[in-house]
Amino acid sequence: MRRFWRATINSCNGLIFAIRSEQAIREELVALILAVPAAWLIGVTAMRAVELVATVVLVLVVELLNTAIEKLADRLTMDLDPKIKHVKDMGSAAVGVTLIVAGIFWLFAIAERLGFI
């Protein structure tokens, strides 16, 4: 139980640090707050609403991982290193791909709600 408590504290500290230091995390949290009620309005079923919220949560998770990669890379060196730039770009690409997937889910759900599907 003690290990679980410490892991929870570490997770909260990491999230708080990310919120304070990264605009993208703050924006995605706002998107998540807006997505919860919107998903229940747009989703045809409860499962669809959960899927819509889950896609936004997934974007936040990938953004947190990307932020961790960037912070670690910056800690290693602030010099312009092409290999570190590639690593950072791949993290950014992961966020971009996840945003596209989330967008497709939401567009599908909207089309479903409007009766196009």
mmCIF file of C-alpha atoms in Angstrom, residues 48-113:
data_model
loop_
_atom_site.group_PDB
_atom_site.id
_atom_site.type_symbol
_atom_site.label_atom_id
_atom_site.label_comp_id
_atom_site.label_asym_id
_atom_site.label_seq_id
_atom_site.Cartn_x
_atom_site.Cartn_y
_atom_site.Cartn_z
ATOM 1 C CA ARG A 48 -19.243 5.906 -28.081
ATOM 2 C CA ALA A 49 -19.105 8.742 -25.517
ATOM 3 C CA VAL A 50 -16.497 6.812 -23.509
ATOM 4 C CA GLU A 51 -14.482 6.222 -26.689
ATOM 5 C CA LEU A 52 -14.541 9.934 -27.505
ATOM 6 C CA VAL A 53 -13.306 10.892 -24.041
ATOM 7 C CA ALA A 54 -10.695 8.115 -24.192
ATOM 8 C CA THR A 55 -9.241 9.524 -27.416
ATOM 9 C CA VAL A 56 -8.737 12.907 -25.769
ATOM 10 C CA VAL A 57 -7.158 11.221 -22.740
ATOM 11 C CA LEU A 58 -4.868 9.337 -25.138
ATOM 12 C CA VAL A 59 -3.728 12.633 -26.675
ATOM 13 C CA LEU A 60 -2.928 13.909 -23.177
ATOM 14 C CA VAL A 61 -0.979 10.737 -22.337
ATOM 15 C CA VAL A 62 1.106 10.957 -25.519
ATOM 16 C CA GLU A 63 1.714 14.666 -24.884
ATOM 17 C CA LEU A 64 2.958 13.839 -21.368
ATOM 18 C CA LEU A 65 5.357 11.255 -22.809
ATOM 19 C CA ASN A 66 6.521 13.724 -25.457
ATOM 20 C CA THR A 67 7.085 16.352 -22.771
ATOM 21 C CA ALA A 68 9.129 13.867 -20.731
ATOM 22 C CA ILE A 69 11.260 13.069 -23.790
ATOM 23 C CA GLU A 70 11.830 16.760 -24.510
ATOM 24 C CA LYS A 71 12.708 17.593 -20.893
ATOM 25 C CA LEU A 72 15.163 14.688 -20.751
ATOM 26 C CA ALA A 73 16.738 15.653 -24.085
ATOM 27 C CA ASP A 74 17.103 19.262 -22.921
ATOM 28 C CA ARG A 75 18.731 18.025 -19.720
ATOM 29 C CA LEU A 76 21.293 16.073 -21.746
ATOM 30 C CA THR A 77 22.300 19.046 -23.873
ATOM 31 C CA MET A 78 20.920 22.364 -25.040
ATOM 32 C CA ASP A 79 23.284 22.282 -28.032
ATOM 33 C CA LEU A 80 21.814 21.782 -31.480
ATOM 34 C CA ASP A 81 22.304 18.046 -31.867
ATOM 35 C CA PRO A 82 20.695 16.576 -35.018
ATOM 36 C CA LYS A 83 20.080 13.208 -33.340
ATOM 37 C CA ILE A 84 18.329 14.793 -30.375
ATOM 38 C CA LYS A 85 16.299 16.923 -32.796
ATOM 39 C CA HIS A 86 15.165 13.730 -34.536
ATOM 40 C CA VAL A 87 14.124 12.223 -31.201
ATOM 41 C CA LYS A 88 12.149 15.344 -30.304
ATOM 42 C CA ASP A 89 10.565 15.402 -33.754
ATOM 43 C CA MET A 90 9.478 11.765 -33.359
ATOM 44 C CA GLY A 91 7.837 12.611 -30.043
ATOM 45 C CA SER A 92 6.060 15.497 -31.712
ATOM 46 C CA ALA A 93 5.004 13.202 -34.557
ATOM 47 C CA ALA A 94 3.515 10.797 -32.015
ATOM 48 C CA VAL A 95 1.382 13.631 -30.656
ATOM 49 C CA GLY A 96 0.378 14.629 -34.192
ATOM 50 C CA VAL A 97 -0.657 11.101 -35.152
ATOM 51 C CA THR A 98 -2.660 10.769 -31.941
ATOM 52 C CA LEU A 99 -4.414 14.071 -32.644
ATOM 53 C CA ILE A 100 -5.341 12.824 -36.126
ATOM 54 C CA VAL A 101 -6.724 9.576 -34.703
ATOM 55 C CA ALA A 102 -8.743 11.500 -32.092
ATOM 56 C CA GLY A 103 -10.045 13.836 -34.803
ATOM 57 C CA ILE A 104 -11.154 10.900 -36.941
ATOM 58 C CA PHE A 105 -13.009 9.374 -33.974
ATOM 59 C CA TRP A 106 -14.770 12.652 -33.264
ATOM 60 C CA LEU A 107 -15.668 13.251 -36.929
ATOM 61 C CA PHE A 108 -17.043 9.722 -37.185
ATOM 62 C CA ALA A 109 -19.134 10.223 -34.034
ATOM 63 C CA ILE A 110 -20.485 13.556 -35.313
ATOM 64 C CA ALA A 111 -21.377 11.975 -38.657
ATOM 65 C CA GLU A 112 -23.052 9.131 -36.777
ATOM 66 C CA ARG A 113 -25.037 11.593 -34.611
#
